[in-house]
Amino acid sequence: MYEIVKAKPDHEVKYTFPTDFWWGSASSATQMEGEANKDGKGPNIWDYWYETEPELFHNKVGPQHTSDFYRRYREDIANMKYIGHNSFRFSISWSRLFPNGFGKVNSHAVVFYNNVINELIKNDIEPFVNLYHFDMPLELQKIGGWENRSVIEAYELYAYTCFELFGDRVKKWFTHNEPIVPVECGYLYGFHYPAVVDFQKAVQVAFHSMLASAKAVQSYRKMHKTGKIGIIINLTPSYPRSDNPEDVKAAHIADLLFNRSFLDPSVKGVYPQDLIDLLKKLDYMPEIQPGDLETIQNNTIDLLGINYYQPRRVKAKEKLIEEGSPFLPEHLFDHYEMPGRKMNPYRGWEIYEKGMYDLLINIKENYNNIECFIAENGMGVEDEERFRDEQGVIHDDYRIEFMKEHLKWLHRAIEEGVNVKGYHLWTFMDNWSWLNAYKNRYGFVSVNLDKDGERTIKKSGYWFKSVVSHHGFN
Ligand code: BGP
């Protein structure tokens, strides 16, 4: 068997992690299952968008087949086990379980998710299950998706059904993955369906998503289940260009809109007063019904998943705003390109490892040190085939470097008392990335689309195996 890192005695390991640390990876249904219109699955917004505008997707590759986890999950779980996973996060496809978003349960979906959960447990891998990962069932989008309050009821039914069906074995639940993303991508910047630019709708979608999350937490608690329930939020630390008060203010506004709009209500049960004041001043408050804020206040989470990819660097507004252009957060600040920043050129995202430490310290100091874990962190790279050797292994040394440098900061956070329990890479195997399709690859395991999706473990997968077995690395 291919061995990358020579086994070292434990006393030589420099960065040691707790023996019960959660090592694993994250994924989502639309991005890896495939069989998007088989076995009774209903269409979601991605299936529909691809059908209507395929040219928007990289190489016109859509979500229909993705990485075929639906059929190959046994082989994939065996690989997870082999490279050392003790936990794995996946999402349930809402439109596979409820083809119309509500109503009758699709029994094929129940069989599939039961099989996956049981197979994971059989392999000593704890299933972490997320409910909403950007995949609104089409029938519900037709009535406005998260814009429409009645979709919250459909989501409550979906969440309740999942807890009921799988809650005897799944002990870690998440209401949403990155709830700010459908808000910004769907209603401000055009990367997700319905791709409209409407700040008022964006605010309403954000509020309804948050309320839906609180209602799912409420329903889980009412069922007296023994597990934990949380949310997964992408935190992008906001760094001002300078100490100049105008730059600091700009960074604070970005932080309020993109991080604290979900972080505060999820963990503390209340929205930041500054955010409320800002939305009132702009005249963009969402519609809130009596009792909503109490529901949010009374149903905070047990466990916080944090996705960290990049920082947000911000400066005071300098650029002129085009007259008549629809309102965007960028009317309040400008993005700042820090000289000398390190970039992942394939994804166009800055790599700033210390950001992970900064956000974890923030959680410790300002969010009651809630139990948390890194739920996604990763590096998408194009054309990894060029790094494949004769043995068939892709030498993704840059990914090992990326993980190592982040884990060093995570390690320091643990030493300083942050209640951070694990690290999940995005993602286990190469998968389909929204509009980017298979352009950038993220996995520990390569999926060769030219060879019927053949799986091969990358160098990073072997490295990870060694890290897990030594509880750390040098
Ligand atoms: C996160 C999402 C994932 C994943 C990842 C990488 O925001 O939770 O679904 O896709 O980003 O981003 P991308 O696939 O766009 O490169």
Coordinates of N, CA and C in Angstrom, one line a residue, residues 255 260 263-264 267-268 358-370:
D255 N -19.1 42.6 8.9 CA -19.2 41.6 9.9 C -20.7 41.4 10.3
R260 N -22.6 38.0 11.6 CA -23.4 38.1 12.8 C -24.9 38.0 12.5
L263 N -24.9 34.2 13.2 CA -24.2 33.8 14.3 C -24.8 34.2 15.6
D264 N -25.2 35.5 15.7 CA -25.8 36.0 17.0 C -27.1 35.3 17.3
V267 N -26.6 31.5 18.2 CA -25.9 31.2 19.5 C -26.5 31.9 20.7
K268 N -26.8 33.2 20.5 CA -27.2 34.0 21.6 C -28.7 34.2 21.6
D358 N -8.3 33.4 14.6 CA -9.0 34.7 15.1 C -10.5 34.4 15.3
L359 N -11.1 33.7 14.3 CA -12.5 33.5 14.5 C -12.8 32.5 15.7
L360 N -11.9 31.6 15.9 CA -12.2 30.7 17.1 C -12.0 31.4 18.4
I361 N -11.0 32.3 18.5 CA -10.9 33.1 19.7 C -12.1 34.0 19.9
N362 N -12.6 34.5 18.8 CA -13.9 35.3 18.9 C -15.0 34.5 19.5
I363 N -15.1 33.3 19.0 CA -16.2 32.4 19.6 C -16.0 32.2 21.1
K364 N -14.7 32.0 21.5 CA -14.4 31.8 22.9 C -14.8 33.0 23.7
E365 N -14.3 34.2 23.2 CA -14.5 35.4 24.0 C -15.9 36.0 23.9
N366 N -16.6 35.9 22.8 CA -17.8 36.6 22.7 C -19.1 35.7 22.5
Y367 N -18.8 34.4 22.4 CA -20.0 33.5 22.2 C -20.0 32.4 23.2
N368 N -19.5 32.8 24.4 CA -19.6 31.8 25.6 C -18.9 30.5 25.3
N369 N -17.9 30.6 24.5 CA -17.1 29.4 24.2 C -17.9 28.2 23.9
I370 N -18.9 28.4 23.1 CA -19.8 27.3 22.7 C -19.0 26.2 22.0

